[in-house]
PDB file of C-alpha atoms and ligand atoms in Angstrom:
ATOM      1  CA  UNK A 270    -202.020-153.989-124.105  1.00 50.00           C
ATOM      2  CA  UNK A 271    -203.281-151.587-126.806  1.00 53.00           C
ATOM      3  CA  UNK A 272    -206.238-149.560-127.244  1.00 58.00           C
ATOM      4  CA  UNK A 273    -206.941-151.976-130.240  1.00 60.00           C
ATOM      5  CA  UNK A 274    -207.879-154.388-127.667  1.00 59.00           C
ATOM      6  CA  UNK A 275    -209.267-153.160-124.793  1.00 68.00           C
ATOM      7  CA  UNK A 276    -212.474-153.616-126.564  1.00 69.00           C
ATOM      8  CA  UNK A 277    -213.866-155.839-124.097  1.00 85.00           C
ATOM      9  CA  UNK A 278    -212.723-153.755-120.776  1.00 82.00           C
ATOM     10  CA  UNK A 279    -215.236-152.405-118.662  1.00 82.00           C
ATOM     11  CA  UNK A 280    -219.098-152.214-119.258  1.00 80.00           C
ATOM     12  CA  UNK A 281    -218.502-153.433-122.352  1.00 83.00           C
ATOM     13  CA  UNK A 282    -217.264-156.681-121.074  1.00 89.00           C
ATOM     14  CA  UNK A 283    -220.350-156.842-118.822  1.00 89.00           C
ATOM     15  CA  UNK A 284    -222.278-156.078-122.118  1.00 87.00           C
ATOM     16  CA  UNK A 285    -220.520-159.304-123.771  1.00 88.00           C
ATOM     17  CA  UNK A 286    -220.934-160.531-120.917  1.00 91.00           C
ATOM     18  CA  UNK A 287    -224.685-160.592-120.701  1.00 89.00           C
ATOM     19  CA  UNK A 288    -225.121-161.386-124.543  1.00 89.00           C
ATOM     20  CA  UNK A 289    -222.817-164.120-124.496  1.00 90.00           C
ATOM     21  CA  UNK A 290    -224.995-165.375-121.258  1.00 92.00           C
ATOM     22  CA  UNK A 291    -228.386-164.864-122.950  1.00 91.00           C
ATOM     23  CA  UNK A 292    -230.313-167.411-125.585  1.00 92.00           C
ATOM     24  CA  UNK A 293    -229.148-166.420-129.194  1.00 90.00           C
ATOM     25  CA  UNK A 294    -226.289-165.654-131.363  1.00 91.00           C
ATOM     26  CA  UNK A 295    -223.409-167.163-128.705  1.00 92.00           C
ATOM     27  CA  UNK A 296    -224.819-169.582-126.562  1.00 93.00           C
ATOM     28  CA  UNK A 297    -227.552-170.924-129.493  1.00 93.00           C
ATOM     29  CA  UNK A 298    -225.287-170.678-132.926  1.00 93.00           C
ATOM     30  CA  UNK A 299    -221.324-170.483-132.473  1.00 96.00           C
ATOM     31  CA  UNK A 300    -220.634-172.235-128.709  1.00 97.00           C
ATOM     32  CA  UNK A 301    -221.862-175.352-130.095  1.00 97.00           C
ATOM     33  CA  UNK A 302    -220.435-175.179-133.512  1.00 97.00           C
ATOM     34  CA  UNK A 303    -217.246-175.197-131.635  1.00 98.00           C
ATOM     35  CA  UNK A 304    -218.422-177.496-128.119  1.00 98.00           C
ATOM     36  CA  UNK A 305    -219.115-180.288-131.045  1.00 98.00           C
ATOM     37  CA  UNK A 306    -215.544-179.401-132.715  1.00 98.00           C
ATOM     38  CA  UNK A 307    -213.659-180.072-129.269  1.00 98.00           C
ATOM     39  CA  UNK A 308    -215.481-183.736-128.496  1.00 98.00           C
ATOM     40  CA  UNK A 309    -214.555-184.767-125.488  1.00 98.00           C
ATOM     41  CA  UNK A 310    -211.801-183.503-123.503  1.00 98.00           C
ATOM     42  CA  UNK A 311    -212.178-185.387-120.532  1.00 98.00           C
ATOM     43  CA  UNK A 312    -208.453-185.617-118.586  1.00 98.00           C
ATOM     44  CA  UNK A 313    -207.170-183.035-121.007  1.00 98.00           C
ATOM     45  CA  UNK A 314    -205.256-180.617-120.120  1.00 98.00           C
ATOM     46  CA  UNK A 315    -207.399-177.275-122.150  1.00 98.00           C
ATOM     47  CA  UNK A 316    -206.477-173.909-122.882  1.00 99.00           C
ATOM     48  CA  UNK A 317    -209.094-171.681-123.645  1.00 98.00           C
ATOM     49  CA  UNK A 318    -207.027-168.619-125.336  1.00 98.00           C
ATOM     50  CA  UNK A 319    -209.494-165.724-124.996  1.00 98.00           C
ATOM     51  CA  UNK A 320    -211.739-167.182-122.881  1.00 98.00           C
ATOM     52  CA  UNK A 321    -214.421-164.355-122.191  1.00 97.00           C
ATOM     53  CA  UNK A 322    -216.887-164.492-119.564  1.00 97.00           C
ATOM     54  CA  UNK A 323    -215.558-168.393-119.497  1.00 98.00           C
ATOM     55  CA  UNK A 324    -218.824-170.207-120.700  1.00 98.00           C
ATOM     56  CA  UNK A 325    -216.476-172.536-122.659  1.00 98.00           C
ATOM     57  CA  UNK A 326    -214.205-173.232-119.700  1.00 98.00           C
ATOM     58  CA  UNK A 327    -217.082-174.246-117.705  1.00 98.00           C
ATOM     59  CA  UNK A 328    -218.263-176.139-120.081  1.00 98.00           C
ATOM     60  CA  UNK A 329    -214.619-178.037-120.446  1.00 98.00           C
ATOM     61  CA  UNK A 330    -214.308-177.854-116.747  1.00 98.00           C
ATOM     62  CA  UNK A 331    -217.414-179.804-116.152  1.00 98.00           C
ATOM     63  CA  UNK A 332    -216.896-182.455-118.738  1.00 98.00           C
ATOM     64  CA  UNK A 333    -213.976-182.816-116.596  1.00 98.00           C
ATOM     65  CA  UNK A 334    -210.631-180.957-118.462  1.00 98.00           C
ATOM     66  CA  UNK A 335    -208.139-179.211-116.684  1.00 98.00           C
ATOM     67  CA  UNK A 336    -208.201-176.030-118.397  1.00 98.00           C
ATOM     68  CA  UNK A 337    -207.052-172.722-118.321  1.00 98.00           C
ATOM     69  CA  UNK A 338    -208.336-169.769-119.331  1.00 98.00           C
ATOM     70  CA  UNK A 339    -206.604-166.297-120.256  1.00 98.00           C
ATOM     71  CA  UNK A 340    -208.078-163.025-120.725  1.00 97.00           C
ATOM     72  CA  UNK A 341    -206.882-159.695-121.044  1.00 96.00           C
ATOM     73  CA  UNK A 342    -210.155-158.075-119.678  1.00 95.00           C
ATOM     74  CA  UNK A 343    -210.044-157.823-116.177  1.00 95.00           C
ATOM     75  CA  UNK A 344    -213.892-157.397-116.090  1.00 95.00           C
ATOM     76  CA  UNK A 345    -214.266-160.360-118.381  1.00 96.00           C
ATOM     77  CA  UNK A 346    -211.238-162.269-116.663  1.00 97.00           C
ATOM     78  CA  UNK A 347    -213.130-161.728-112.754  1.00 97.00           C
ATOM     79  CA  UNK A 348    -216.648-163.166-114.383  1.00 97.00           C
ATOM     80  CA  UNK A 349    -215.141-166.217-115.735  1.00 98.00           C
ATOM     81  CA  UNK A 350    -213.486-167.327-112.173  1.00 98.00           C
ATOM     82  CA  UNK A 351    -217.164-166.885-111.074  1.00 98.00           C
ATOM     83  CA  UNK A 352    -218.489-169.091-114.386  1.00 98.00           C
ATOM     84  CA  UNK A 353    -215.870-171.773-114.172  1.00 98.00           C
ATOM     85  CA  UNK A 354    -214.356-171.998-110.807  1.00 98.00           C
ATOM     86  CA  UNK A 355    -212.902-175.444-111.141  1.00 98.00           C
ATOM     87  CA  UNK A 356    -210.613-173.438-114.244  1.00 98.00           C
ATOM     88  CA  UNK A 357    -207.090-171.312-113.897  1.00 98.00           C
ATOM     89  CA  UNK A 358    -208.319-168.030-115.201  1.00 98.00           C
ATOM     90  CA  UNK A 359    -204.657-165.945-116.032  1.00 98.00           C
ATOM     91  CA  UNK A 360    -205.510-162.087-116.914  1.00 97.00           C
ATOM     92  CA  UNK A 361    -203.025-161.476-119.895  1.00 97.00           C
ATOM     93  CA  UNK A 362    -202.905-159.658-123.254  1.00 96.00           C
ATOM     94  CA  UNK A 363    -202.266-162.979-125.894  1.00 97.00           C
ATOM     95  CA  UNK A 364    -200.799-160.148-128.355  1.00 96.00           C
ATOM     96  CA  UNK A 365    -197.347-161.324-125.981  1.00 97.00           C
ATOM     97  CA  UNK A 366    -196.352-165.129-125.475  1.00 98.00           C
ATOM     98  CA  UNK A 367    -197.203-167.354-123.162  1.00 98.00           C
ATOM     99  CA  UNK A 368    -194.836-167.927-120.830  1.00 97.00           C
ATOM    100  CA  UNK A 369    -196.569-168.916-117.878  1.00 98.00           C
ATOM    101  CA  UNK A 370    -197.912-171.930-120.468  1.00 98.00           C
ATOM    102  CA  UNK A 371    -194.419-174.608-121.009  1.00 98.00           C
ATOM    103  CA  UNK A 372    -193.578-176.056-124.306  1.00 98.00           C
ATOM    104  CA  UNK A 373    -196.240-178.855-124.825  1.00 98.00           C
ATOM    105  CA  UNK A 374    -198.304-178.554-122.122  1.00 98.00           C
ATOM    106  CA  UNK A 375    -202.187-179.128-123.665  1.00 98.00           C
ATOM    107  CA  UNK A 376    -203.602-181.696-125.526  1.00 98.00           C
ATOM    108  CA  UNK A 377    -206.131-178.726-126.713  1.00 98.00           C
ATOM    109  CA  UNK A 378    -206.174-175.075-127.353  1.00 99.00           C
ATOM    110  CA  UNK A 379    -209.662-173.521-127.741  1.00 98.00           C
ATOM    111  CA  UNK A 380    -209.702-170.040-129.471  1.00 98.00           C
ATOM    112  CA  UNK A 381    -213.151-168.588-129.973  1.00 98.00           C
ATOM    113  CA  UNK A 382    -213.992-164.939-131.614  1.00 97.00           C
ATOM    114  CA  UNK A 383    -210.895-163.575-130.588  1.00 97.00           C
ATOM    115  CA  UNK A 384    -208.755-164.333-133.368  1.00 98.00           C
ATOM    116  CA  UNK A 385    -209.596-161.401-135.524  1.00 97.00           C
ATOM    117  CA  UNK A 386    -208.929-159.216-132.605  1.00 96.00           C
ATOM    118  CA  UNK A 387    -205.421-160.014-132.740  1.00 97.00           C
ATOM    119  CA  UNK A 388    -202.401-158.010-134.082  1.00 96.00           C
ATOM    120  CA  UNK A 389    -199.761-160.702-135.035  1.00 96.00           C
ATOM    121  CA  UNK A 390    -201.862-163.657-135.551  1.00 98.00           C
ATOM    122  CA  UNK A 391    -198.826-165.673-136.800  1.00 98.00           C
ATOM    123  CA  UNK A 392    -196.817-165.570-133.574  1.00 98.00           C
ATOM    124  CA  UNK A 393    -200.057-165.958-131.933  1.00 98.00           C
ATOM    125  CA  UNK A 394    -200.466-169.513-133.669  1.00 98.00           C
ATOM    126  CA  UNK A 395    -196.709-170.290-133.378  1.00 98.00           C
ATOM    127  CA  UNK A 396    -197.160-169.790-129.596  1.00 98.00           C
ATOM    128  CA  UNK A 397    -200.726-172.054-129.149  1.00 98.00           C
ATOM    129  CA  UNK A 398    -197.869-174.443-131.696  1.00 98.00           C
ATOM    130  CA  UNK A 399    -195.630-174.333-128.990  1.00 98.00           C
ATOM    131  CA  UNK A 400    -197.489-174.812-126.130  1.00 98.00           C
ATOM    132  CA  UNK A 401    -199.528-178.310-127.735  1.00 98.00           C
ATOM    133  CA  UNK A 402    -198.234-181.361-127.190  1.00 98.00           C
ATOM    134  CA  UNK A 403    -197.688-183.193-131.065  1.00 95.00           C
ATOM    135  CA  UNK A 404    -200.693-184.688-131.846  1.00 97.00           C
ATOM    136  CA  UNK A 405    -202.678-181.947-130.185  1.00 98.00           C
ATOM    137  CA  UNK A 406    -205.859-180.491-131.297  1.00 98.00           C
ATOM    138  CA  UNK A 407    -206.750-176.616-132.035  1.00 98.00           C
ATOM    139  CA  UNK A 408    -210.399-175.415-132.535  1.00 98.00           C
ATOM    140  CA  UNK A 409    -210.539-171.738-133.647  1.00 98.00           C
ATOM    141  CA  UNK A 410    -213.306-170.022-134.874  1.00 98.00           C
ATOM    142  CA  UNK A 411    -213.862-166.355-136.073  1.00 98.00           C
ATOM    143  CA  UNK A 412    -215.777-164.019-137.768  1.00 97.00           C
ATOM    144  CA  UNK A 413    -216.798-165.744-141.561  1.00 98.00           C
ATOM    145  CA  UNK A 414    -214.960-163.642-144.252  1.00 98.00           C
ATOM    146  CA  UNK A 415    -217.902-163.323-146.558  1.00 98.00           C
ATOM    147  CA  UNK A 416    -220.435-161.877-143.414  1.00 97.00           C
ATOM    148  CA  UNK A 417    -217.610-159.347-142.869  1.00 97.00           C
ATOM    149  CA  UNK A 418    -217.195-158.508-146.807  1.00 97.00           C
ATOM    150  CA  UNK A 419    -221.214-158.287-147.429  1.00 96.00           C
ATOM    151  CA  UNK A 420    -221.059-156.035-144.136  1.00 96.00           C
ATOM    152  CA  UNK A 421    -217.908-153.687-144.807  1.00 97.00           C
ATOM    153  CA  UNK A 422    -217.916-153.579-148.582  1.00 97.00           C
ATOM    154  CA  UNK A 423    -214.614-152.953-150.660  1.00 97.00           C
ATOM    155  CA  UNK A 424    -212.335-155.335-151.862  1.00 98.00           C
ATOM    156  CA  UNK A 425    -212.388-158.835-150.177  1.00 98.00           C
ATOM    157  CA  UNK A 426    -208.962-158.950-150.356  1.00 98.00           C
ATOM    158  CA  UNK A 427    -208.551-155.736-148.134  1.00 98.00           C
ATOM    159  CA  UNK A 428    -207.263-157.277-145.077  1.00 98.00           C
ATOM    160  CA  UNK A 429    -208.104-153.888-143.416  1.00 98.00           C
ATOM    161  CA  UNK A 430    -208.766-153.012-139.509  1.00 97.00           C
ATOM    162  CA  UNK A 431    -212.354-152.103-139.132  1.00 97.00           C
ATOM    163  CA  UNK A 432    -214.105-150.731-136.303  1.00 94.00           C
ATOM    164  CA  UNK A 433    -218.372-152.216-135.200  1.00 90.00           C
ATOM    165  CA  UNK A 434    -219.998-150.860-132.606  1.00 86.00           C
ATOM    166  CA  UNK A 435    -221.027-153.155-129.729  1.00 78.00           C
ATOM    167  CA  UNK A 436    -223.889-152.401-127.405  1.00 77.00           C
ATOM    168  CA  UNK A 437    -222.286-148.436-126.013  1.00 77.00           C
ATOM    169  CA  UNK A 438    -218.943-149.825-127.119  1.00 79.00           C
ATOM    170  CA  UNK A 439    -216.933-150.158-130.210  1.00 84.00           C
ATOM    171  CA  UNK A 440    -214.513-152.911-131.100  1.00 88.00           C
ATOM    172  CA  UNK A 441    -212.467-152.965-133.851  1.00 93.00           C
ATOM    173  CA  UNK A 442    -210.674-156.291-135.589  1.00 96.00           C
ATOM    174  CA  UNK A 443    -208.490-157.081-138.563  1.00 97.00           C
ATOM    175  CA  UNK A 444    -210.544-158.576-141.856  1.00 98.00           C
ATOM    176  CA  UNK A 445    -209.202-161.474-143.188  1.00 98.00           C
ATOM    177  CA  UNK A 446    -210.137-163.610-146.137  1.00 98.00           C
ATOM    178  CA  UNK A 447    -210.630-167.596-145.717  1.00 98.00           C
ATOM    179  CA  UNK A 448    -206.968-168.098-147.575  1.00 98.00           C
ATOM    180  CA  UNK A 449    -205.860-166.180-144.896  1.00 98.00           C
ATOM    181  CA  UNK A 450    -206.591-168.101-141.992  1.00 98.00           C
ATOM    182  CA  UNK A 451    -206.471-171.365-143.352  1.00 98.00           C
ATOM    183  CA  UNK A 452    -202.625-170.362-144.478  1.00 98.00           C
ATOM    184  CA  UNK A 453    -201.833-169.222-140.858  1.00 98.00           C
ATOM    185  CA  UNK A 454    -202.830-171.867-139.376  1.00 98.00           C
ATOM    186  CA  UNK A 455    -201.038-174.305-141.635  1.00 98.00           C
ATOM    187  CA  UNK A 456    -198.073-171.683-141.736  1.00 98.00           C
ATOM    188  CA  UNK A 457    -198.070-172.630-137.685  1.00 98.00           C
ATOM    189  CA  UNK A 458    -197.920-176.267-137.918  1.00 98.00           C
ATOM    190  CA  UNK A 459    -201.270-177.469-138.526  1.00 98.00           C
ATOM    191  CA  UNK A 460    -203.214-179.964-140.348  1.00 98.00           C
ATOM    192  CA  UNK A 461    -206.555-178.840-140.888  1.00 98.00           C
ATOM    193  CA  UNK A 462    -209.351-181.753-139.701  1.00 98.00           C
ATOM    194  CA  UNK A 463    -212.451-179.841-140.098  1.00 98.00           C
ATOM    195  CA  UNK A 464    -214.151-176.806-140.921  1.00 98.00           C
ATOM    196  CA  UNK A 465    -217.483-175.837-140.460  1.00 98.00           C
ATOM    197  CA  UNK A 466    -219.662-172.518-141.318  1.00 98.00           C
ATOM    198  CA  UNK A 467    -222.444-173.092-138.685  1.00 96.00           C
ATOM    199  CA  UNK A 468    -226.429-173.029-139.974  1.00 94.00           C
ATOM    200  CA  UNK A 469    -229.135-172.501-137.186  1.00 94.00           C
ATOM    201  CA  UNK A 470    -230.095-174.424-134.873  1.00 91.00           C
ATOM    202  CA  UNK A 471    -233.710-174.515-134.217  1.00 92.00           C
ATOM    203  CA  UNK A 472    -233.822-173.375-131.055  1.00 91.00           C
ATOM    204  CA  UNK A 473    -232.612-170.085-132.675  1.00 93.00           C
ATOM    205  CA  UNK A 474    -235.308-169.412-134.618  1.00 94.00           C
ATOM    206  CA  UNK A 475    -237.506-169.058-131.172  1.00 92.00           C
ATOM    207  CA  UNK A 476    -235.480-166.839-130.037  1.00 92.00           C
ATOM    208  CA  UNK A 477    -235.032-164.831-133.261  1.00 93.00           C
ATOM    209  CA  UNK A 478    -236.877-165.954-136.440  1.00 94.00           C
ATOM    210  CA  UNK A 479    -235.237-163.066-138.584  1.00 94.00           C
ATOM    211  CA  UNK A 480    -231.548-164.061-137.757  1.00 92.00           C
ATOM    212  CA  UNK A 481    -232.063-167.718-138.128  1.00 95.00           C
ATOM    213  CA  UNK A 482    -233.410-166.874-141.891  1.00 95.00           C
ATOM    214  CA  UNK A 483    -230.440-164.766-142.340  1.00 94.00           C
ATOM    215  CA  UNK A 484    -228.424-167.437-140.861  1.00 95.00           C
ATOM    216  CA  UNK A 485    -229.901-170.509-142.966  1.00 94.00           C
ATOM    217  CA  UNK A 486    -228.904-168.260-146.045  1.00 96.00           C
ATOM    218  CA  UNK A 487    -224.884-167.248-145.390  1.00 96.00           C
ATOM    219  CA  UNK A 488    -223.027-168.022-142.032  1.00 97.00           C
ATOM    220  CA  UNK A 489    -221.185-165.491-140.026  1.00 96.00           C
ATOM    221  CA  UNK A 490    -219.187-167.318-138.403  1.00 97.00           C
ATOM    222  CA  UNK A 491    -216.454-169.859-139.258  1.00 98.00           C
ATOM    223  CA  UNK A 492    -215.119-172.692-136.936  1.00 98.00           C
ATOM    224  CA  UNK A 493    -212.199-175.604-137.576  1.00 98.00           C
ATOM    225  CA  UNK A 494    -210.668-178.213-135.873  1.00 98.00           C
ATOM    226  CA  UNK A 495    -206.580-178.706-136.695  1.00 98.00           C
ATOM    227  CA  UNK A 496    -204.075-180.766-135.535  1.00 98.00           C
ATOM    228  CA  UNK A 497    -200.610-180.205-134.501  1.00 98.00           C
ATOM    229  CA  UNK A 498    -198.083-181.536-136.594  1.00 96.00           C
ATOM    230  CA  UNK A 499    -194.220-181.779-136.353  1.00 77.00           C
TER     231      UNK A 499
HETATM  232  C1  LIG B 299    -215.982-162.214-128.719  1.00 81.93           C
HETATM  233  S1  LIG B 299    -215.166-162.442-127.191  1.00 81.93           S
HETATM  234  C2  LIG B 299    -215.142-164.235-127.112  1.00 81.93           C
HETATM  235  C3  LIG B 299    -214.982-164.740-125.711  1.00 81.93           C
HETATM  236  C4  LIG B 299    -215.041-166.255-125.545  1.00 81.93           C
HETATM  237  N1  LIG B 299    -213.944-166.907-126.257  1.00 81.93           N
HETATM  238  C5  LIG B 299    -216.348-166.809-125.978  1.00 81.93           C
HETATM  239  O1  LIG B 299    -216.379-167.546-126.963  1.00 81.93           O
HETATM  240  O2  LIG B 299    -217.361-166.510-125.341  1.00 81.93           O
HETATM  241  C6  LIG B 299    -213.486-162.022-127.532  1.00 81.93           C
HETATM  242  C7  LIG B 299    -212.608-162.148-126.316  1.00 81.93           C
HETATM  243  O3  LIG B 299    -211.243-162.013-126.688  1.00 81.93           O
HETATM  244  C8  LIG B 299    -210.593-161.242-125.696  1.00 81.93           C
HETATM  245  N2  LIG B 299    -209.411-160.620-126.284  1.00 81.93           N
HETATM  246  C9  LIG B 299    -209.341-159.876-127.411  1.00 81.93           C
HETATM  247  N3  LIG B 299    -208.088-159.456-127.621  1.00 81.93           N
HETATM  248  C10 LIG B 299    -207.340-159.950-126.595  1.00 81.93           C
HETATM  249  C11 LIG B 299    -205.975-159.881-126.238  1.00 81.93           C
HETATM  250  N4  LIG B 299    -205.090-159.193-126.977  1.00 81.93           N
HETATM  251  N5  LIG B 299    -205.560-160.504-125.115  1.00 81.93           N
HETATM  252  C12 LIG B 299    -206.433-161.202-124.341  1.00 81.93           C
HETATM  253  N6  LIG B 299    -207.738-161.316-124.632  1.00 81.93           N
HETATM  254  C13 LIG B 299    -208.193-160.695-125.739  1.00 81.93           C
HETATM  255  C14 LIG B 299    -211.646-160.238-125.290  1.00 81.93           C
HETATM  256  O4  LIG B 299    -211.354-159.608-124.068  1.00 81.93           O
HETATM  257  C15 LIG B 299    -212.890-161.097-125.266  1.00 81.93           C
HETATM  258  O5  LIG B 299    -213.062-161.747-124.044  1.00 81.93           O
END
């Protein structure tokens, strides 16, 4: 594992931890975008690549998938065996294959916000390719291109590493435009079924009426649903 991504080790995967918990930006705007992108995955075999303090692995777990989960923070990796104890949570860094996951072994692969953190996204996706049965669905989502232009400036094409602080931490992920990720994941072996650029919810705007008006005006965050193909 790098330093690039060891953002989420120690208090600040408690931090994440704790927002990700806590009504707003996670658990309000871009966990359902992607919950309503999976369906239902009841008596699927799931794996939640990335799966943080596992809020989506409980939430697979109890609509009554067989997932697992992997994680390369061990803080991160020990909260989601508390969240979703029914899941396989597997500590591991996904910047190296799978191995412990056979050749078509899921009918789903959930990736969410950890995409951008990765260094070789394209033998990432060749390795969530591998590990899908045909037919089998992918929902990804990310950081939206435009939020991260209108944030960092420059050229939109600079696929550049940048670096955001995060509560005491910093974490730092690769910009990437929308050609870009809609290419890799065709590139893998992909047929793209949906793609969605989440607006509020209401129950946002409780929580935090000046984000849901930024919110209803340009998304942040980007979410699709592909299919494997070949
Ligand atoms: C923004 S969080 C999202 C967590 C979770 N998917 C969710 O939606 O709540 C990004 C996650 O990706 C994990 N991550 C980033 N790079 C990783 C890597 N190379 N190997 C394993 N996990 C990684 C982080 O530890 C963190 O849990």
């Amino acid at each position: 594992m790098t330093d690039r991504n060891r953002a989420y080790h120690g208090l600040a995967g408690e931090t994440f931890a704790a927002r990700a918990e806590a009504p707003g930006l996670n658990s309000l705007h871009e966990r359902p975008a992607v919950v309503a992108l999976i369906g239902d995955a009841a008596g699927q075999d799931v794996a939640d690549l990335g799966c943080g303090a596992g809020h989506l692995a409980a939430i697979l777990s109890s609509a009554g998938a067989s997932v697992t989960g992997v994680e390369g923070s061990e803080v991160l990796a020990g909260i989601a065996r508390e969240a979703a104890p029914a899941a396989t949570i597997v500590r591991h860094d996904l910047d190296t294959p799978l191995d412990f996951l056979a050749d078509e072994s899921q009918d789903g692969v959930v990736c969410a916000l950890v995409i951008h953190h990765l260094s070789d996204r394209p033998r990432f996706l060749s390795e969530v390719r591998r590990i899908l049965r045909p037919g089998g669905w992918l929902v990804l989502s990310s950081t939206h291109p435009t939020a991260d232009w209108r944030y960092f400036g420059g050229s939109y094409y600079d696929e550049r590493w940048v670096t955001r602080s995060f509560g005491e931490a910093t974490m730092e992920y690769q910009l990437m435009t929308m050609g870009t990720l809609l290419n890799e994941v065709a590139d893998a072996g992909f047929v793209l079924e949906r793609l969605v650029e989440p607006q509020p919810a209401e129950a946002l705007r409780a929580v935090d009426a000046e984000k849901y008006e930024r919110l209803n005006s340009a998304p942040i965050f980007v979410a699709l649903r592909a299919r494997a193909v070949g």
